[in-house]
PDB file of C-alpha atoms in Angstrom:
ATOM      1  CA  MET A  17       0.000   0.000   0.000  1.00 37.00           C
ATOM      2  CA  LYS A  18       1.359   3.399  -0.961  1.00 35.00           C
ATOM      3  CA  ILE A  19       1.265   5.829   1.934  1.00 39.00           C
ATOM      4  CA  ALA A  20       2.390   9.456   1.803  1.00 40.00           C
ATOM      5  CA  SER A  21       3.202  11.702   4.740  1.00 40.00           C
ATOM      6  CA  SER A  22       0.020  13.669   3.973  1.00 38.00           C
ATOM      7  CA  TRP A  23      -2.029  10.522   4.101  1.00 43.00           C
ATOM      8  CA  LEU A  24      -5.565  11.589   5.009  1.00 39.00           C
ATOM      9  CA  LEU A  25      -7.884   8.812   6.053  1.00 40.00           C
ATOM     10  CA  SER A  26     -11.067   9.257   8.079  1.00 39.00           C
ATOM     11  CA  LEU A  27     -11.622   7.037  11.099  1.00 39.00           C
ATOM     12  CA  SER A  28     -15.293   7.992  11.429  1.00 37.00           C
ATOM     13  CA  LEU A  29     -17.854   5.205  11.578  1.00 34.00           C
ATOM     14  CA  ILE A  30     -19.211   4.164   8.211  1.00 36.00           C
ATOM     15  CA  ALA A  31     -22.653   5.653   7.698  1.00 37.00           C
ATOM     16  CA  SER A  32     -25.515   3.417   6.697  1.00 35.00           C
ATOM     17  CA  GLY A  33     -26.187   3.183   2.981  1.00 38.00           C
ATOM     18  CA  SER A  34     -26.120   0.810   0.076  1.00 41.00           C
ATOM     19  CA  VAL A  35     -24.536  -2.516   0.811  1.00 45.00           C
ATOM     20  CA  LEU A  36     -22.990  -4.975  -1.559  1.00 47.00           C
ATOM     21  CA  ALA A  37     -25.029  -8.004  -2.385  1.00 43.00           C
ATOM     22  CA  ALA A  38     -22.511 -10.778  -2.782  1.00 48.00           C
ATOM     23  CA  GLU A  39     -25.132 -13.023  -4.323  1.00 50.00           C
ATOM     24  CA  THR A  40     -25.945 -10.531  -7.116  1.00 70.00           C
ATOM     25  CA  LYS A  41     -24.077 -10.971 -10.366  1.00 85.00           C
ATOM     26  CA  LEU A  42     -22.181  -7.806 -11.190  1.00 91.00           C
ATOM     27  CA  PRO A  43     -22.407  -6.049 -14.544  1.00 94.00           C
ATOM     28  CA  ALA A  44     -19.775  -7.191 -17.037  1.00 96.00           C
ATOM     29  CA  PRO A  45     -17.585  -4.030 -16.762  1.00 96.00           C
ATOM     30  CA  LEU A  46     -17.321  -4.467 -12.982  1.00 96.00           C
ATOM     31  CA  GLU A  47     -16.438  -8.140 -13.326  1.00 96.00           C
ATOM     32  CA  ALA A  48     -13.761  -7.213 -15.850  1.00 96.00           C
ATOM     33  CA  LEU A  49     -12.237  -4.740 -13.402  1.00 97.00           C
ATOM     34  CA  GLN A  50     -12.286  -7.334 -10.643  1.00 96.00           C
ATOM     35  CA  LYS A  51     -10.314  -9.702 -12.867  1.00 96.00           C
ATOM     36  CA  GLN A  52      -7.725  -6.918 -13.235  1.00 96.00           C
ATOM     37  CA  GLY A  53      -7.312  -6.755  -9.475  1.00 96.00           C
ATOM     38  CA  PHE A  54      -9.818  -4.065  -8.501  1.00 97.00           C
ATOM     39  CA  VAL A  55     -11.779  -4.815  -5.330  1.00 96.00           C
ATOM     40  CA  LEU A  56     -15.379  -3.661  -5.025  1.00 96.00           C
ATOM     41  CA  LYS A  57     -15.941  -1.855  -1.722  1.00 96.00           C
ATOM     42  CA  GLY A  58     -19.310  -0.151  -2.034  1.00 95.00           C
ATOM     43  CA  GLU A  59     -22.057   1.036  -4.360  1.00 95.00           C
ATOM     44  CA  PHE A  60     -24.134   4.201  -4.402  1.00 97.00           C
ATOM     45  CA  LYS A  61     -26.597   6.193  -6.457  1.00 96.00           C
ATOM     46  CA  ALA A  62     -24.857   8.932  -8.421  1.00 95.00           C
ATOM     47  CA  PRO A  63     -26.286  12.050 -10.082  1.00 95.00           C
ATOM     48  CA  GLY A  64     -27.578  11.706 -13.603  1.00 91.00           C
ATOM     49  CA  ASP A  65     -29.264   8.396 -12.808  1.00 91.00           C
ATOM     50  CA  LEU A  66     -25.903   6.641 -12.846  1.00 94.00           C
ATOM     51  CA  GLN A  67     -24.972   3.737 -10.623  1.00 95.00           C
ATOM     52  CA  GLY A  68     -21.706   4.401  -8.843  1.00 97.00           C
ATOM     53  CA  TYR A  69     -19.201   1.992  -7.361  1.00 97.00           C
ATOM     54  CA  ALA A  70     -16.232   2.547  -5.070  1.00 97.00           C
ATOM     55  CA  MET A  71     -13.290   0.277  -5.832  1.00 96.00           C
ATOM     56  CA  GLU A  72      -9.805  -0.233  -4.433  1.00 94.00           C
ATOM     57  CA  TYR A  73      -6.642  -1.202  -6.258  1.00 94.00           C
ATOM     58  CA  GLN A  74      -3.394  -1.743  -4.354  1.00 86.00           C
ATOM     59  CA  GLY A  75      -4.467   0.554  -1.538  1.00 82.00           C
ATOM     60  CA  GLN A  76      -5.782   3.329  -3.767  1.00 90.00           C
ATOM     61  CA  GLY A  77      -9.473   4.183  -4.094  1.00 94.00           C
ATOM     62  CA  THR A  78     -11.406   5.200  -7.174  1.00 97.00           C
ATOM     63  CA  THR A  79     -14.988   5.538  -8.344  1.00 97.00           C
ATOM     64  CA  VAL A  80     -16.567   3.781 -11.318  1.00 98.00           C
ATOM     65  CA  TYR A  81     -19.834   4.816 -12.954  1.00 97.00           C
ATOM     66  CA  LEU A  82     -21.968   2.356 -14.882  1.00 96.00           C
ATOM     67  CA  THR A  83     -23.724   3.562 -18.035  1.00 94.00           C
ATOM     68  CA  PRO A  84     -27.472   2.882 -18.430  1.00 93.00           C
ATOM     69  CA  ASP A  85     -26.862   0.012 -20.842  1.00 93.00           C
ATOM     70  CA  LYS A  86     -24.744  -1.672 -18.136  1.00 94.00           C
ATOM     71  CA  GLN A  87     -22.217  -2.629 -20.789  1.00 95.00           C
ATOM     72  CA  HIS A  88     -19.816   0.225 -20.188  1.00 96.00           C
ATOM     73  CA  ALA A  89     -18.257   1.916 -17.191  1.00 96.00           C
ATOM     74  CA  ILE A  90     -16.448   5.212 -16.694  1.00 96.00           C
ATOM     75  CA  MET A  91     -13.647   5.308 -14.150  1.00 96.00           C
ATOM     76  CA  GLY A  92     -12.596   8.512 -12.408  1.00 96.00           C
ATOM     77  CA  ASN A  93     -13.962  11.545 -10.597  1.00 97.00           C
ATOM     78  CA  MET A  94     -17.411  13.061 -11.079  1.00 97.00           C
ATOM     79  CA  VAL A  95     -17.767  16.828 -10.702  1.00 96.00           C
ATOM     80  CA  ASP A  96     -20.863  19.011 -10.540  1.00 95.00           C
ATOM     81  CA  ALA A  97     -21.607  22.245 -12.398  1.00 95.00           C
ATOM     82  CA  GLY A  98     -19.555  24.173  -9.869  1.00 96.00           C
ATOM     83  CA  GLY A  99     -16.530  21.943 -10.280  1.00 96.00           C
ATOM     84  CA  LYS A 100     -16.954  20.202  -6.927  1.00 96.00           C
ATOM     85  CA  ASN A 101     -15.527  16.699  -6.821  1.00 96.00           C
ATOM     86  CA  LEU A 102     -18.381  14.351  -5.929  1.00 95.00           C
ATOM     87  CA  SER A 103     -16.277  11.203  -5.916  1.00 96.00           C
ATOM     88  CA  ASP A 104     -14.001  12.015  -2.991  1.00 94.00           C
ATOM     89  CA  ALA A 105     -16.702  11.505  -0.367  1.00 93.00           C
ATOM     90  CA  GLN A 106     -17.617   8.089  -1.764  1.00 95.00           C
ATOM     91  CA  VAL A 107     -13.999   6.909  -1.906  1.00 93.00           C
ATOM     92  CA  GLU A 108     -13.464   8.180   1.626  1.00 89.00           C
ATOM     93  CA  LYS A 109     -16.565   6.422   2.923  1.00 90.00           C
ATOM     94  CA  TRP A 110     -16.149   3.048   1.234  1.00 92.00           C
ATOM     95  CA  VAL A 111     -12.388   2.664   0.831  1.00 89.00           C
ATOM     96  CA  TYR A 112     -10.211   4.873   3.004  1.00 85.00           C
ATOM     97  CA  ALA A 113     -12.307   5.113   6.176  1.00 84.00           C
ATOM     98  CA  PRO A 114     -12.636   1.328   6.649  1.00 87.00           C
ATOM     99  CA  MET A 115      -9.001   0.821   5.657  1.00 83.00           C
ATOM    100  CA  ALA A 116      -7.792   3.423   8.156  1.00 82.00           C
ATOM    101  CA  LYS A 117     -10.008   2.091  10.927  1.00 85.00           C
ATOM    102  CA  GLU A 118      -8.605  -1.387  10.390  1.00 88.00           C
ATOM    103  CA  MET A 119      -5.012  -0.113  10.473  1.00 89.00           C
ATOM    104  CA  TRP A 120      -5.572   1.922  13.637  1.00 92.00           C
ATOM    105  CA  GLN A 121      -7.049  -1.149  15.297  1.00 93.00           C
ATOM    106  CA  LYS A 122      -3.985  -3.158  14.260  1.00 95.00           C
ATOM    107  CA  LEU A 123      -1.755  -0.554  15.882  1.00 97.00           C
ATOM    108  CA  GLU A 124      -3.837  -0.767  19.055  1.00 97.00           C
ATOM    109  CA  LYS A 125      -3.595  -4.562  19.164  1.00 96.00           C
ATOM    110  CA  ASN A 126       0.135  -4.860  18.505  1.00 97.00           C
ATOM    111  CA  HIS A 127       2.844  -4.875  21.162  1.00 97.00           C
ATOM    112  CA  TRP A 128       3.679  -1.328  22.227  1.00 98.00           C
ATOM    113  CA  ILE A 129       5.266   0.347  25.241  1.00 98.00           C
ATOM    114  CA  ALA A 130       3.459   3.406  26.542  1.00 98.00           C
ATOM    115  CA  ALA A 131       4.980   6.652  27.717  1.00 98.00           C
ATOM    116  CA  GLY A 132       2.765   9.373  29.132  1.00 97.00           C
ATOM    117  CA  ARG A 133      -0.629   9.331  30.796  1.00 97.00           C
ATOM    118  CA  ALA A 134      -3.082   6.610  29.834  1.00 96.00           C
ATOM    119  CA  ASP A 135      -5.917   9.158  29.743  1.00 97.00           C
ATOM    120  CA  ALA A 136      -4.061  11.577  27.466  1.00 98.00           C
ATOM    121  CA  PRO A 137      -6.441  13.043  24.875  1.00 95.00           C
ATOM    122  CA  ARG A 138      -4.035  12.306  22.015  1.00 96.00           C
ATOM    123  CA  ILE A 139      -2.265   9.077  21.077  1.00 97.00           C
ATOM    124  CA  VAL A 140       0.814   8.861  18.869  1.00 98.00           C
ATOM    125  CA  TYR A 141       2.348   5.593  17.673  1.00 98.00           C
ATOM    126  CA  ALA A 142       6.003   5.300  16.685  1.00 98.00           C
ATOM    127  CA  PHE A 143       8.003   2.344  15.362  1.00 98.00           C
ATOM    128  CA  ALA A 144      11.514   2.492  16.795  1.00 98.00           C
ATOM    129  CA  ASP A 145      14.775   0.551  16.554  1.00 98.00           C
ATOM    130  CA  PRO A 146      17.163   0.580  19.568  1.00 97.00           C
ATOM    131  CA  TYR A 147      20.005   1.743  17.321  1.00 97.00           C
ATOM    132  CA  CYS A 148      18.020   4.580  15.748  1.00 97.00           C
ATOM    133  CA  PRO A 149      19.403   7.970  16.897  1.00 97.00           C
ATOM    134  CA  TYR A 150      16.449   9.757  15.322  1.00 98.00           C
ATOM    135  CA  CYS A 151      14.086   7.669  17.466  1.00 98.00           C
ATOM    136  CA  THR A 152      15.997   8.794  20.540  1.00 97.00           C
ATOM    137  CA  GLN A 153      15.817  12.420  19.448  1.00 98.00           C
ATOM    138  CA  PHE A 154      12.091  12.097  18.729  1.00 98.00           C
ATOM    139  CA  TRP A 155      11.615  10.621  22.208  1.00 98.00           C
ATOM    140  CA  GLN A 156      13.402  13.555  23.800  1.00 97.00           C
ATOM    141  CA  ASN A 157      11.599  16.140  21.685  1.00 98.00           C
ATOM    142  CA  ALA A 158       8.243  14.595  22.642  1.00 98.00           C
ATOM    143  CA  GLN A 159       8.836  14.865  26.398  1.00 98.00           C
ATOM    144  CA  PRO A 160       7.110  18.243  26.957  1.00 98.00           C
ATOM    145  CA  TRP A 161       3.847  16.812  25.586  1.00 98.00           C
ATOM    146  CA  LEU A 162       4.188  13.603  27.599  1.00 98.00           C
ATOM    147  CA  LYS A 163       4.905  15.494  30.807  1.00 97.00           C
ATOM    148  CA  SER A 164       1.995  17.876  30.278  1.00 98.00           C
ATOM    149  CA  GLY A 165      -0.376  14.917  29.974  1.00 97.00           C
ATOM    150  CA  LYS A 166      -1.548  15.932  26.503  1.00 97.00           C
ATOM    151  CA  VAL A 167      -0.052  12.968  24.623  1.00 98.00           C
ATOM    152  CA  GLN A 168       0.551   9.298  25.200  1.00 98.00           C
ATOM    153  CA  LEU A 169       3.347   7.938  23.029  1.00 98.00           C
ATOM    154  CA  ARG A 170       3.118   4.256  22.159  1.00 98.00           C
ATOM    155  CA  VAL A 171       6.420   2.824  20.962  1.00 98.00           C
ATOM    156  CA  LEU A 172       6.428  -0.330  18.849  1.00 98.00           C
ATOM    157  CA  MET A 173       9.921  -1.817  19.008  1.00 98.00           C
ATOM    158  CA  VAL A 174      11.394  -3.312  15.838  1.00 98.00           C
ATOM    159  CA  GLY A 175      14.741  -4.881  15.027  1.00 97.00           C
ATOM    160  CA  MET A 176      15.907  -3.807  11.582  1.00 96.00           C
ATOM    161  CA  LEU A 177      19.013  -1.592  11.619  1.00 97.00           C
ATOM    162  CA  ARG A 178      21.665  -3.984  12.926  1.00 96.00           C
ATOM    163  CA  PRO A 179      22.015  -7.760  13.333  1.00 95.00           C
ATOM    164  CA  ASP A 180      21.469  -7.519  17.087  1.00 94.00           C
ATOM    165  CA  SER A 181      18.710  -4.902  16.954  1.00 96.00           C
ATOM    166  CA  ALA A 182      16.089  -7.534  17.762  1.00 96.00           C
ATOM    167  CA  GLN A 183      18.037  -8.689  20.815  1.00 96.00           C
ATOM    168  CA  LYS A 184      18.314  -5.134  22.091  1.00 96.00           C
ATOM    169  CA  ALA A 185      14.639  -4.517  21.457  1.00 97.00           C
ATOM    170  CA  ALA A 186      13.799  -7.754  23.249  1.00 97.00           C
ATOM    171  CA  ALA A 187      15.914  -6.688  26.228  1.00 97.00           C
ATOM    172  CA  ILE A 188      13.640  -3.665  26.618  1.00 97.00           C
ATOM    173  CA  MET A 189      10.423  -5.588  25.980  1.00 97.00           C
ATOM    174  CA  MET A 190      11.375  -8.436  28.334  1.00 97.00           C
ATOM    175  CA  ALA A 191      12.477  -6.161  31.177  1.00 96.00           C
ATOM    176  CA  LYS A 192      10.599  -6.258  34.477  1.00 95.00           C
ATOM    177  CA  ASP A 193       9.386  -2.726  33.744  1.00 97.00           C
ATOM    178  CA  PRO A 194       9.557  -2.179  29.961  1.00 97.00           C
ATOM    179  CA  ALA A 195       8.284   1.406  30.172  1.00 98.00           C
ATOM    180  CA  LYS A 196      10.961   2.432  32.663  1.00 97.00           C
ATOM    181  CA  THR A 197      13.667   0.543  30.779  1.00 97.00           C
ATOM    182  CA  LEU A 198      12.712   2.223  27.516  1.00 98.00           C
ATOM    183  CA  ALA A 199      12.652   5.633  29.194  1.00 97.00           C
ATOM    184  CA  ASP A 200      16.043   5.060  30.858  1.00 97.00           C
ATOM    185  CA  TYR A 201      17.522   3.868  27.573  1.00 97.00           C
ATOM    186  CA  GLU A 202      16.248   6.768  25.501  1.00 97.00           C
ATOM    187  CA  ASN A 203      17.068   9.335  28.185  1.00 96.00           C
ATOM    188  CA  SER A 204      20.652   8.030  28.176  1.00 96.00           C
ATOM    189  CA  GLN A 205      20.688   8.663  24.391  1.00 93.00           C
ATOM    190  CA  GLY A 206      21.110   4.968  23.783  1.00 90.00           C
ATOM    191  CA  LYS A 207      24.162   4.639  26.021  1.00 91.00           C
ATOM    192  CA  LEU A 208      22.500   2.591  28.749  1.00 93.00           C
ATOM    193  CA  ALA A 209      23.886  -0.930  28.695  1.00 91.00           C
ATOM    194  CA  LEU A 210      21.101  -3.400  28.052  1.00 91.00           C
ATOM    195  CA  LYS A 211      21.451  -7.016  29.085  1.00 86.00           C
ATOM    196  CA  LYS A 212      20.608  -8.762  25.875  1.00 86.00           C
ATOM    197  CA  PRO A 213      18.775 -12.043  26.515  1.00 89.00           C
ATOM    198  CA  ASP A 214      20.418 -15.322  25.591  1.00 86.00           C
ATOM    199  CA  ALA A 215      17.092 -16.388  24.137  1.00 93.00           C
ATOM    200  CA  ILE A 216      14.118 -14.285  23.127  1.00 95.00           C
ATOM    201  CA  THR A 217      10.859 -15.699  24.441  1.00 96.00           C
ATOM    202  CA  PRO A 218       8.432 -16.949  21.783  1.00 97.00           C
ATOM    203  CA  GLU A 219       5.915 -14.262  22.758  1.00 97.00           C
ATOM    204  CA  ILE A 220       8.381 -11.395  22.347  1.00 97.00           C
ATOM    205  CA  ASN A 221       9.871 -12.897  19.204  1.00 97.00           C
ATOM    206  CA  GLU A 222       6.397 -13.043  17.686  1.00 98.00           C
ATOM    207  CA  ALA A 223       5.705  -9.470  18.815  1.00 98.00           C
ATOM    208  CA  LEU A 224       8.862  -8.215  17.113  1.00 98.00           C
ATOM    209  CA  LYS A 225       7.930  -9.996  13.897  1.00 98.00           C
ATOM    210  CA  SER A 226       4.388  -8.655  14.068  1.00 98.00           C
ATOM    211  CA  ASN A 227       5.568  -5.082  14.670  1.00 98.00           C
ATOM    212  CA  LEU A 228       7.947  -5.210  11.715  1.00 97.00           C
ATOM    213  CA  ALA A 229       5.278  -6.742   9.481  1.00 97.00           C
ATOM    214  CA  LEU A 230       2.776  -4.059  10.489  1.00 97.00           C
ATOM    215  CA  MET A 231       5.303  -1.309   9.873  1.00 96.00           C
ATOM    216  CA  ASP A 232       5.840  -2.688   6.383  1.00 95.00           C
ATOM    217  CA  GLU A 233       2.091  -2.987   5.793  1.00 92.00           C
ATOM    218  CA  LEU A 234       1.630   0.646   6.766  1.00 92.00           C
ATOM    219  CA  GLY A 235       4.335   1.711   4.332  1.00 89.00           C
ATOM    220  CA  GLY A 236       7.007   2.471   6.912  1.00 93.00           C
ATOM    221  CA  SER A 237      10.532   2.223   5.554  1.00 93.00           C
ATOM    222  CA  ALA A 238      12.461   4.258   8.129  1.00 95.00           C
ATOM    223  CA  THR A 239      12.502   4.741  11.865  1.00 97.00           C
ATOM    224  CA  PRO A 240      10.863   6.441  13.509  1.00 98.00           C
ATOM    225  CA  SER A 241       7.682   5.800  11.531  1.00 98.00           C
ATOM    226  CA  ILE A 242       5.021   7.861  13.272  1.00 98.00           C
ATOM    227  CA  TYR A 243       1.226   7.532  13.072  1.00 97.00           C
ATOM    228  CA  TYR A 244      -1.385   9.817  14.611  1.00 95.00           C
ATOM    229  CA  LEU A 245      -4.818  11.356  14.095  1.00 84.00           C
ATOM    230  CA  ASN A 246      -5.116  14.982  13.090  1.00 80.00           C
ATOM    231  CA  ASP A 247      -7.751  17.376  14.406  1.00 74.00           C
ATOM    232  CA  ASN A 248     -10.263  16.042  11.884  1.00 67.00           C
ATOM    233  CA  GLY A 249      -9.793  12.472  13.078  1.00 70.00           C
ATOM    234  CA  ARG A 250      -7.853  11.430   9.998  1.00 75.00           C
ATOM    235  CA  LEU A 251      -4.870   9.117  10.063  1.00 84.00           C
ATOM    236  CA  GLN A 252      -1.502  10.681   9.261  1.00 90.00           C
ATOM    237  CA  GLN A 253       1.979   9.279   8.794  1.00 94.00           C
ATOM    238  CA  HIS A 254       5.426  10.821   9.158  1.00 97.00           C
ATOM    239  CA  GLN A 255       8.686   8.991   8.545  1.00 96.00           C
ATOM    240  CA  GLY A 256      11.919  10.077  10.116  1.00 97.00           C
ATOM    241  CA  LEU A 257      12.634  12.791  12.669  1.00 98.00           C
ATOM    242  CA  PRO A 258      10.023  15.562  12.430  1.00 98.00           C
ATOM    243  CA  ASP A 259      11.098  19.187  12.497  1.00 98.00           C
ATOM    244  CA  ALA A 260       9.739  21.536  15.152  1.00 97.00           C
ATOM    245  CA  GLU A 261       6.693  22.601  13.139  1.00 97.00           C
ATOM    246  CA  THR A 262       5.791  19.056  12.124  1.00 97.00           C
ATOM    247  CA  LEU A 263       6.313  17.829  15.678  1.00 98.00           C
ATOM    248  CA  GLN A 264       3.780  20.358  16.943  1.00 96.00           C
ATOM    249  CA  THR A 265       1.337  19.166  14.303  1.00 96.00           C
ATOM    250  CA  ILE A 266       1.858  15.526  15.308  1.00 97.00           C
ATOM    251  CA  MET A 267       1.357  16.347  18.976  1.00 97.00           C
ATOM    252  CA  GLY A 268      -1.764  18.401  18.339  1.00 95.00           C
ATOM    253  CA  GLY A 269      -0.454  21.828  19.293  1.00 95.00           C
ATOM    254  CA  LYS A 270       1.811  23.307  21.921  1.00 96.00           C
ATOM    255  CA  PRO A 271       2.804  21.295  25.030  1.00 96.00           C
TER     256      PRO A 271
END
């Protein structure tokens, strides 16, 4: 799935509307698109007495409009007389909103270490490698928001930068108090000696694999890979160390 740093995906609940009838045979143009890899996500009534469909291809949404003869389909955006794009709302509703909701739920269910108050009004997820200096700097830059209680940072440890990254990550995750160990490690700027385990427990090993797989699924290719909701409740991604302005955006304002 292609994900840009300006990735805007709504996490609002899907409103009631037309539902797909799996038992109904689709018109030939829609079946042809499905054979090409397009996935049908929703259908709706469009202006001009056209039947509209929302489809997804490799993580990207589009709308398709069926002609009255049901033998042809037009793919792309529909605009009204004022030039307003009428397709965006349908793609958002049927493709991006469910996709984003699913990804946010995956982040919630994966293995993360929390820093900051549990009742903080804003949650930020970050994938981090123990050898990543930019992760350490992001941790330190985020402290004013964590201390003010405005943000809870949830760190998903991954092992990707060095051969023993996974062992170091496991040392943090397997510690008696992972949150304190992570904080001590990052506050020492990565200089704190970690006792790397002789053997990583199956549970932690699976968690590390799952975190790395999820990072890849979300399009993360660098650490830190940061995910958060903006003021409109839409999922955003930032890769690498954010600058001061971007950091304030991620954290939802001033500390």
